Short mmCIF file of C-alpha atoms in Angstrom, two decimals:
data_model
loop_
_atom_site.label_atom_id
_atom_site.label_comp_id
_atom_site.label_asym_id
_atom_site.label_seq_id
_atom_site.Cartn_x
_atom_site.Cartn_y
_atom_site.Cartn_z
CA UNK A 250 7.73 -39.61 8.07
CA UNK A 251 6.73 -38.81 4.50
CA UNK A 252 7.72 -42.30 3.43
CA UNK A 253 5.49 -44.01 5.92
CA UNK A 254 2.38 -42.07 5.01
CA UNK A 255 3.06 -41.41 1.36
CA UNK A 256 1.41 -44.43 -0.15
CA UNK A 257 -1.68 -44.37 2.00
CA UNK A 258 -2.30 -40.67 1.40
CA UNK A 259 -1.78 -41.09 -2.31
CA UNK A 260 -4.24 -43.96 -2.39
CA UNK A 261 -6.94 -42.04 -0.54
CA UNK A 262 -6.60 -39.08 -2.87
CA UNK A 263 -6.62 -41.26 -5.95
CA UNK A 264 -9.93 -42.59 -4.72
CA UNK A 265 -11.44 -39.18 -3.98
CA UNK A 266 -10.13 -37.00 -6.81
CA UNK A 267 -13.06 -38.05 -8.94
CA UNK A 268 -15.40 -36.02 -6.74
CA UNK A 269 -12.88 -33.58 -5.24
CA UNK A 270 -14.02 -30.31 -6.75
CA UNK A 271 -12.65 -26.90 -5.96
CA UNK A 272 -14.82 -24.77 -3.71
CA UNK A 273 -15.98 -21.74 -5.71
CA UNK A 274 -14.59 -18.41 -4.42
CA UNK A 275 -18.13 -17.26 -3.66
CA UNK A 276 -18.87 -20.43 -1.64
CA UNK A 277 -15.91 -20.38 0.76
CA UNK A 278 -17.05 -20.59 4.39
CA UNK A 279 -15.09 -18.38 6.78
CA UNK A 280 -15.36 -18.91 10.54
CA UNK A 281 -13.60 -16.11 12.42
CA UNK A 282 -11.53 -15.46 9.31
CA UNK A 283 -10.41 -19.10 9.05
CA UNK A 284 -11.27 -21.71 6.42
CA UNK A 285 -11.32 -25.29 7.67
CA UNK A 286 -11.55 -27.29 4.44
CA UNK A 287 -9.05 -27.54 1.62
CA UNK A 288 -10.26 -25.32 -1.22
CA UNK A 289 -9.15 -27.75 -3.90
CA UNK A 290 -9.91 -30.97 -2.07
CA UNK A 291 -6.25 -31.82 -2.61
CA UNK A 292 -3.23 -31.42 -0.35
CA UNK A 293 -0.94 -28.52 -1.10
CA UNK A 294 2.60 -28.80 -2.42
CA UNK A 295 4.97 -26.59 -0.39
CA UNK A 296 7.55 -26.38 -3.18
CA UNK A 297 4.93 -25.10 -5.63
CA UNK A 298 3.73 -22.76 -2.90
CA UNK A 299 7.23 -21.31 -2.48
CA UNK A 300 7.16 -20.50 -6.22
CA UNK A 301 3.88 -18.64 -5.92
CA UNK A 302 5.36 -16.58 -3.07
CA UNK A 303 7.74 -15.05 -5.60
CA UNK A 304 5.87 -14.70 -8.86
CA UNK A 305 2.74 -14.16 -10.86
CA UNK A 306 -0.38 -13.04 -9.08
CA UNK A 307 0.97 -14.33 -5.75
CA UNK A 308 4.11 -12.26 -5.37
CA UNK A 309 3.76 -12.31 -1.59
CA UNK A 310 7.33 -11.16 -1.05
CA UNK A 311 6.41 -7.86 -2.71
CA UNK A 312 5.00 -7.08 0.74
CA UNK A 313 6.47 -9.70 3.11
CA UNK A 314 9.98 -10.70 4.11
CA UNK A 315 10.65 -14.42 4.41
CA UNK A 316 14.12 -15.44 5.62
CA UNK A 317 13.63 -18.91 4.17
CA UNK A 318 13.48 -17.26 0.71
CA UNK A 319 16.39 -14.89 1.28
CA UNK A 320 18.04 -15.99 -1.97
CA UNK A 321 15.33 -13.86 -3.61
CA UNK A 322 16.22 -10.14 -3.66
CA UNK A 323 13.92 -7.21 -2.97
CA UNK A 324 11.54 -8.41 -0.31
CA UNK A 325 8.90 -5.92 0.73
CA UNK A 326 7.95 -4.48 4.10
CA UNK A 327 4.26 -3.62 3.79
CA UNK A 328 3.13 -6.64 5.82
CA UNK A 329 4.81 -8.45 8.73
CA UNK A 330 7.73 -10.82 8.09
CA UNK A 331 6.34 -14.31 7.67
CA UNK A 332 9.08 -16.09 9.64
CA UNK A 333 7.43 -18.33 12.22
CA UNK A 334 3.99 -17.59 10.84
CA UNK A 335 2.92 -21.21 11.41
CA UNK A 336 3.55 -20.76 15.13
CA UNK A 337 1.13 -17.87 15.17
CA UNK A 338 -1.70 -19.20 13.04
CA UNK A 339 -3.38 -22.58 12.48
CA UNK A 340 -3.64 -24.12 9.01
CA UNK A 341 -7.28 -23.06 8.77
CA UNK A 342 -6.40 -19.50 9.76
CA UNK A 343 -3.56 -19.34 7.24
CA UNK A 344 -5.94 -20.60 4.53
CA UNK A 345 -8.46 -17.93 5.47
CA UNK A 346 -5.81 -15.18 5.47
CA UNK A 347 -4.47 -16.16 2.05
CA UNK A 348 -7.95 -16.65 0.55
CA UNK A 349 -9.31 -13.33 1.84
CA UNK A 350 -7.19 -11.49 4.39
CA UNK A 351 -9.78 -8.74 4.80
CA UNK A 352 -12.00 -11.06 6.81
CA UNK A 353 -9.29 -11.65 9.43
CA UNK A 354 -7.89 -8.12 9.11
CA UNK A 355 -10.61 -5.65 8.08
CA UNK A 356 -9.29 -2.85 5.81
CA UNK A 357 -6.03 -4.74 5.25
CA UNK A 358 -3.82 -3.65 2.38
CA UNK A 359 -3.31 -7.36 1.62
CA UNK A 360 -5.16 -8.35 -1.58
CA UNK A 361 -7.85 -11.03 -1.45
CA UNK A 362 -6.42 -13.88 -3.46
CA UNK A 363 -9.54 -16.04 -3.74
CA UNK A 364 -12.23 -13.55 -4.54
CA UNK A 365 -14.10 -12.82 -7.77
CA UNK A 366 -16.79 -10.25 -7.01
CA UNK A 367 -17.16 -6.80 -5.52
CA UNK A 368 -14.31 -4.94 -7.25
CA UNK A 369 -14.30 -1.30 -8.36
CA UNK A 370 -13.13 -0.74 -11.95
CA UNK A 371 -11.89 -4.28 -12.33
CA UNK A 372 -9.24 -4.41 -15.04
CA UNK A 373 -8.01 -7.11 -17.39
CA UNK A 374 -4.92 -8.12 -15.38
CA UNK A 375 -2.22 -5.44 -15.76
CA UNK A 376 -3.33 -4.06 -19.12
CA UNK A 377 -5.18 -1.06 -17.67
CA UNK A 378 -8.16 -2.06 -19.82
CA UNK A 379 -11.59 -2.98 -18.48
CA UNK A 380 -12.10 -6.60 -17.54
CA UNK A 381 -15.07 -7.13 -19.84
CA UNK A 382 -17.84 -9.68 -19.46
CA UNK A 383 -15.73 -12.83 -19.20
CA UNK A 384 -15.63 -14.92 -16.06
CA UNK A 385 -13.47 -13.35 -13.35
CA UNK A 386 -10.65 -15.59 -12.22
CA UNK A 387 -9.38 -15.24 -8.65
CA UNK A 388 -5.76 -14.08 -8.29
CA UNK A 389 -4.77 -17.59 -7.28
CA UNK A 390 -6.45 -20.92 -8.07
CA UNK A 391 -7.79 -23.12 -5.28
CA UNK A 392 -4.77 -25.38 -5.69
CA UNK A 393 -2.32 -22.47 -5.59
CA UNK A 394 -3.91 -21.31 -2.32
CA UNK A 395 -3.42 -24.81 -0.91
CA UNK A 396 0.18 -24.84 -2.15
CA UNK A 397 0.94 -21.49 -0.52
CA UNK A 398 -0.70 -22.59 2.73
CA UNK A 399 1.34 -25.80 2.65
CA UNK A 400 4.45 -23.67 2.29
CA UNK A 401 3.47 -21.27 5.09
CA UNK A 402 2.95 -24.26 7.38
CA UNK A 403 6.67 -25.00 7.03
CA UNK A 404 7.58 -21.56 8.42
CA UNK A 405 8.08 -22.52 12.08
CA UNK A 406 10.61 -20.95 14.39
CA UNK A 407 10.63 -23.66 17.07
CA UNK B 70 21.68 2.90 -13.03
CA UNK B 71 18.99 2.24 -10.46
CA UNK B 72 19.74 -1.46 -10.30
CA UNK B 73 22.46 -0.80 -7.74
CA UNK B 74 21.08 -2.21 -4.52
CA UNK B 75 21.78 0.62 -2.11
CA UNK B 76 20.97 0.82 1.57
CA UNK B 77 17.32 0.44 2.46
CA UNK B 78 15.80 3.29 4.48
CA UNK B 79 12.67 2.98 6.48
CA UNK B 80 12.01 6.70 6.00
CA UNK B 81 12.86 9.54 3.69
CA UNK B 82 16.53 10.42 4.02
CA UNK B 83 17.80 13.73 5.37
CA UNK B 84 19.57 14.97 2.22
CA UNK B 85 18.96 18.53 1.05
CA UNK B 86 18.40 19.51 -2.57
CA UNK B 87 20.03 22.48 -4.25
CA UNK B 88 20.08 22.55 -8.05
CA UNK B 89 23.12 23.99 -9.85
CA UNK B 90 24.36 25.10 -6.44
CA UNK B 91 21.79 27.86 -6.80
CA UNK B 92 18.11 26.89 -6.68
CA UNK B 93 17.08 25.75 -3.20
CA UNK B 94 14.32 23.17 -3.27
CA UNK B 95 12.01 22.64 -0.30
CA UNK B 96 11.71 18.85 -0.09
CA UNK B 97 10.07 18.71 3.35
CA UNK B 98 7.30 20.85 4.78
CA UNK B 99 4.50 20.82 7.30
CA UNK B 100 1.49 19.13 5.73
CA UNK B 101 -1.24 21.49 4.54
CA UNK B 102 -4.08 21.71 7.03
CA UNK B 103 -6.52 19.79 4.82
CA UNK B 104 -4.46 16.61 5.27
CA UNK B 105 -5.77 14.47 8.09
CA UNK B 106 -3.34 11.59 8.35
CA UNK B 107 0.09 13.04 7.55
CA UNK B 108 2.05 15.69 9.47
CA UNK B 109 5.01 16.19 7.17
CA UNK B 110 5.14 16.11 3.41
CA UNK B 111 8.22 15.08 1.44
CA UNK B 112 9.24 15.32 -2.16
CA UNK B 113 9.76 11.97 -3.88
CA UNK B 114 13.41 13.03 -4.27
CA UNK B 115 13.98 12.26 -0.59
CA UNK B 116 13.11 8.59 -1.17
CA UNK B 117 15.56 8.01 -4.00
CA UNK B 118 19.08 6.64 -3.77
CA UNK B 119 22.05 9.02 -3.53
CA UNK B 120 22.99 8.15 -7.11
CA UNK B 121 19.56 9.03 -8.47
CA UNK B 122 19.39 12.15 -6.32
CA UNK B 123 22.72 13.38 -7.65
CA UNK B 124 21.51 13.31 -11.26
CA UNK B 125 18.97 16.01 -10.46
CA UNK B 126 21.41 18.33 -8.72
CA UNK B 127 23.00 19.70 -11.88
CA UNK B 128 21.17 20.58 -15.07
CA UNK B 129 24.06 19.26 -17.16
CA UNK B 130 23.49 15.81 -15.66
CA UNK B 131 19.70 15.92 -15.67
CA UNK B 132 18.47 14.27 -18.90
CA UNK B 133 15.11 15.93 -18.35
CA UNK B 134 16.74 19.22 -19.31
CA UNK B 135 17.07 17.93 -22.88
CA UNK B 136 13.28 18.01 -23.02
CA UNK B 137 13.37 21.59 -21.77
CA UNK B 138 15.78 22.45 -24.60
CA UNK B 139 13.48 20.86 -27.17
CA UNK B 140 10.61 22.88 -25.77
CA UNK B 141 12.63 26.10 -25.94
CA UNK B 142 12.98 25.52 -29.67
CA UNK B 143 9.24 24.82 -29.98
CA UNK B 144 8.53 27.96 -27.92
CA UNK B 145 10.02 30.11 -30.67
CA UNK B 146 8.58 28.16 -33.59
CA UNK B 147 5.70 29.77 -35.48
CA UNK B 148 2.98 27.26 -36.16
CA UNK B 149 -0.63 27.12 -37.27
CA UNK B 150 -2.92 29.37 -39.28
CA UNK B 151 -2.12 32.48 -37.20
CA UNK B 152 1.62 32.25 -37.86
CA UNK B 153 2.42 32.69 -34.20
CA UNK B 154 4.75 31.09 -31.68
CA UNK B 155 4.41 30.97 -27.92
CA UNK B 156 7.03 33.69 -27.83
CA UNK B 157 4.89 35.97 -30.04
CA UNK B 158 2.48 36.44 -27.17
CA UNK B 159 4.30 35.37 -24.02
CA UNK B 160 7.77 36.72 -24.75
CA UNK B 161 10.45 34.77 -22.91
CA UNK B 162 9.50 31.45 -21.31
CA UNK B 163 10.47 32.99 -17.96
CA UNK B 164 7.32 35.09 -18.22
CA UNK B 165 5.46 31.96 -17.12
CA UNK B 166 7.43 31.75 -13.84
CA UNK B 167 5.03 30.94 -11.01
CA UNK B 168 2.43 29.34 -13.28
CA UNK B 169 3.40 25.69 -12.59
CA UNK B 170 3.01 26.30 -8.85
CA UNK B 171 -0.70 27.17 -9.08
CA UNK B 172 -1.92 24.58 -11.59
CA UNK B 173 -4.34 22.80 -11.87
CA UNK B 174 -6.43 25.94 -11.47
CA UNK B 175 -9.99 27.16 -11.93
CA UNK B 176 -10.42 28.67 -15.39
CA UNK B 177 -13.19 31.22 -15.31
CA UNK B 178 -13.76 31.35 -19.06
CA UNK B 179 -14.00 27.56 -19.37
CA UNK B 180 -15.93 27.13 -16.15
CA UNK B 181 -13.74 24.24 -15.07
CA UNK B 182 -10.44 23.34 -13.48
CA UNK B 183 -7.75 23.11 -16.15
CA UNK B 184 -4.27 21.63 -16.22
CA UNK B 185 -1.15 23.10 -17.83
CA UNK B 186 -1.53 20.64 -20.68
CA UNK B 187 -5.03 21.94 -21.37
CA UNK B 188 -3.82 25.54 -21.31
CA UNK B 189 -1.04 24.77 -23.75
CA UNK B 190 -3.44 23.03 -26.12
CA UNK B 191 -5.94 25.84 -25.74
CA UNK B 192 -3.29 28.31 -26.90
CA UNK B 193 -2.29 26.03 -29.74
CA UNK B 194 -5.80 25.44 -31.01
CA UNK B 195 -7.61 28.70 -30.39
CA UNK B 196 -4.76 31.23 -30.38
CA UNK B 197 -2.31 29.75 -32.88
CA UNK B 198 -4.65 27.75 -35.08
CA UNK B 199 -2.29 24.81 -34.67
CA UNK B 200 -2.94 21.13 -34.07
CA UNK B 201 -3.28 20.17 -30.45
CA UNK B 202 -0.64 17.95 -28.94
CA UNK B 203 -1.34 14.49 -27.52
CA UNK B 204 -1.96 14.89 -23.80
CA UNK B 205 0.99 12.77 -22.66
CA UNK B 206 3.02 13.07 -25.88
CA UNK B 207 6.67 14.08 -26.01
CA UNK B 208 6.08 17.63 -27.35
CA UNK B 209 3.58 18.32 -24.63
CA UNK B 210 5.59 16.84 -21.79
CA UNK B 211 8.69 18.73 -22.93
CA UNK B 212 6.69 21.99 -22.93
CA UNK B 213 5.33 21.30 -19.47
CA UNK B 214 8.90 20.60 -18.35
CA UNK B 215 9.95 24.00 -19.69
CA UNK B 216 7.06 25.74 -17.95
CA UNK B 217 7.92 23.88 -14.71
CA UNK B 218 11.63 24.62 -14.95
CA UNK B 219 11.09 28.38 -14.78
CA UNK B 220 9.18 27.92 -11.49
CA UNK B 221 11.74 25.71 -9.78
CA UNK B 222 12.12 26.55 -6.11
CA UNK B 223 8.74 28.25 -5.84
CA UNK B 224 6.32 26.63 -3.41
CA UNK B 225 3.39 24.70 -4.84
CA UNK B 226 0.24 26.58 -3.94
CA UNK B 227 -2.85 25.30 -5.70
CA UNK B 228 -6.22 26.68 -4.64
CA UNK B 229 -8.72 24.13 -3.38
CA UNK B 230 -11.55 26.37 -2.30
CA UNK B 231 -14.07 28.50 -4.15
CA UNK B 232 -15.09 27.17 -7.55
CA UNK B 233 -12.33 24.52 -7.48
CA UNK B 234 -13.65 22.87 -4.34
CA UNK B 235 -16.01 20.33 -5.86
CA UNK B 236 -13.31 19.18 -8.29
CA UNK B 237 -10.88 18.88 -5.38
CA UNK B 238 -13.39 16.79 -3.45
CA UNK B 239 -13.91 14.50 -6.43
CA UNK B 240 -10.14 14.04 -6.57
CA UNK B 241 -9.97 13.25 -2.89
CA UNK B 242 -12.67 10.62 -3.29
CA UNK B 243 -10.65 8.98 -6.07
CA UNK B 244 -7.48 9.09 -3.95
CA UNK B 245 -9.11 7.02 -1.23
CA UNK B 246 -11.00 4.58 -3.49
CA UNK B 247 -9.59 1.06 -3.64
CA UNK B 248 -9.57 -0.01 -7.26
CA UNK B 249 -8.94 -3.12 -9.26
CA UNK B 250 -8.51 -6.72 -8.27
CA UNK B 251 -5.80 -5.76 -5.76
CA UNK B 252 -8.23 -3.33 -4.11
CA UNK B 253 -5.59 -0.72 -3.37
CA UNK B 254 -6.07 3.03 -3.22
CA UNK B 255 -3.45 5.73 -3.76
CA UNK B 256 -3.59 6.24 0.00
CA UNK B 257 -2.85 2.57 0.74
CA UNK B 258 0.54 2.93 -0.91
CA UNK B 259 1.44 6.63 -0.64
CA UNK B 260 -0.11 7.55 2.72
CA UNK B 261 -0.25 4.30 4.72
CA UNK B 262 3.00 2.81 3.42
CA UNK B 263 5.40 5.54 2.32
CA UNK B 264 8.95 4.88 3.46
CA UNK B 265 8.45 1.12 3.10
CA UNK B 266 9.71 -1.15 0.37
CA UNK B 267 7.17 -2.72 -1.99
CA UNK B 268 9.25 -5.32 -3.74
CA UNK B 269 12.20 -3.32 -5.20
CA UNK B 270 10.52 0.09 -4.86
CA UNK B 271 10.93 2.50 -1.97
CA UNK B 272 7.47 4.03 -1.64
CA UNK B 273 7.29 7.82 -1.55
CA UNK B 274 4.27 9.97 -0.80
CA UNK B 275 3.45 10.05 -4.52
CA UNK B 276 3.87 13.83 -4.72
CA UNK B 277 3.72 15.57 -8.09
CA UNK B 278 5.83 18.66 -7.37
CA UNK B 279 8.66 17.04 -9.38
CA UNK B 280 6.73 16.51 -12.62
CA UNK B 281 7.46 15.97 -15.37
CA UNK B 282 9.85 13.33 -14.03
CA UNK B 283 12.69 11.88 -16.02
CA UNK B 284 12.61 8.18 -15.10
CA UNK B 285 15.78 6.14 -15.37
CA UNK B 286 13.49 3.14 -15.84
CA UNK B 287 11.94 4.27 -19.14
CA UNK B 288 14.57 6.93 -20.00
CA UNK B 289 12.10 9.68 -20.81
CA UNK B 290 10.11 12.49 -19.29
CA UNK B 291 6.85 11.28 -17.77
CA UNK B 292 3.77 13.39 -17.29
CA UNK B 293 1.53 13.37 -14.23
CA UNK B 294 -1.36 11.60 -15.90
CA UNK B 295 0.92 8.96 -17.41
CA UNK B 296 2.18 8.21 -13.90
CA UNK B 297 -1.35 8.07 -12.50
CA UNK B 298 -2.28 5.69 -15.27
CA UNK B 299 0.60 3.38 -14.39
CA UNK B 300 -0.25 3.35 -10.69
CA UNK B 301 -3.94 2.62 -11.31
CA UNK B 302 -3.05 -0.10 -13.81
CA UNK B 303 -0.83 -1.68 -11.17
CA UNK B 304 -3.88 -2.29 -8.99
CA UNK B 305 -5.23 -4.47 -11.82
CA UNK B 306 -7.86 -1.84 -12.52
CA UNK B 307 -9.29 -0.19 -15.59
CA UNK B 308 -7.45 3.13 -15.66
CA UNK B 309 -8.83 6.55 -16.51
CA UNK B 310 -7.63 8.30 -19.65
CA UNK B 311 -5.00 11.05 -19.49
CA UNK B 312 -6.85 14.36 -19.63
CA UNK B 313 -10.08 12.82 -18.30
CA UNK B 314 -12.16 14.72 -15.73
CA UNK B 315 -11.20 12.08 -13.17
CA UNK B 316 -7.46 12.55 -13.64
CA UNK B 317 -7.83 16.36 -13.69
CA UNK B 318 -9.59 16.13 -10.33
CA UNK B 319 -7.04 13.68 -8.99
CA UNK B 320 -4.21 15.93 -10.17
CA UNK B 321 -5.68 18.92 -8.32
CA UNK B 322 -6.08 16.85 -5.16
CA UNK B 323 -2.61 15.29 -5.30
CA UNK B 324 -1.04 18.68 -6.13
CA UNK B 325 -2.74 20.13 -3.05
CA UNK B 326 -1.14 17.46 -0.88
CA UNK B 327 2.15 19.02 -1.97
CA UNK B 328 1.27 22.64 -1.20
CA UNK B 329 4.44 23.98 0.43
CA UNK B 330 6.97 21.79 -1.42
CA UNK B 331 8.96 23.45 -4.19
CA UNK B 332 8.28 22.96 -7.84
CA UNK B 333 11.24 20.84 -8.98
CA UNK B 334 10.31 19.58 -12.45
CA UNK B 335 11.86 18.25 -14.50
CA UNK B 336 13.02 15.96 -11.70
CA UNK B 337 14.83 12.64 -11.84
CA UNK B 338 13.37 9.43 -10.45
CA UNK B 339 13.93 5.74 -10.99
#
């Protein structure tokens, strides 16, 4: 399947990358907690997404178990296991949950990964120091969100 | 050490803690009436692996007791312009038995809630004419471990009413405030999620009855405010300073969530 489409998709994106700009975190449109459009304007890479699940500011398995990643030790239990998550949610819903879970699940303990304003005592990463006046970066970039969503879409049980 | 990947519990275990076969520690109690969302409180000891738990059961195995020994030497050492030691005024360290259990506490003369660390520094500066110790420094944490050790087994019983009430309320507010880029409050982890794994850590209720804690992770005694600082930092927030009014208030509030558990410091954690 990938082979058949590969070239065409690549060609379309080559043509559009020139104007494909990431949606700013403050401009993301949520409809019932879901986000229809790609945040980066690019397709996500599931392999890169699987990496984000385990490291850096993603670190999703700190809170979620994922059987597909069971070679990675110490998976957390704060959120539901993500097995079969693509059967439960559409791509747009998954994008909305990863970008800002608190819109789908008010009061959720899940961090908002594509958000830059409205924090209390925002720090400079994990230094414990104040963030300062520089531009606030979201926890994940638009492309990393797309990568993670592309990975989540592979988590089907049937 | 703690790297051993033991069984994963969904809840605190049912083990009982007796130190040196002699001091019985209450690690589970009915929650104090001011707590709205939790029925039973547990010491952090109940969330640790059997191996880690065992280290605290005998003072010869507990590395935190080395800090207590250091502090015993300091207790008898004359320092400062007055040529006095702690012992000059307080006699044996055991004379402070019961003190750990009621701190932080309203200090009438100062007109504020004070912590043990502040009391120790007050004695050093105004009564001994000695230099104050760094709030989370080794000398200080060792001394607090000594003062805690002579209260082991006694139930925590900090007062939250009267003049301490507004400080307690400020602490409660901080406990429920979601800070940093992760927007997590103390309650999100230690009230909503205790018993669950967060990555490799088994979340406890974040009680402070065991402080100072000897952590296998950093192989030293850790003070309450140092721990608070680490937890706030881990929400990607700007932390408060050890000894700050915010952390004093938070300490009073968190201590009050443990009213009824035994003092067990210096404890052992991972």
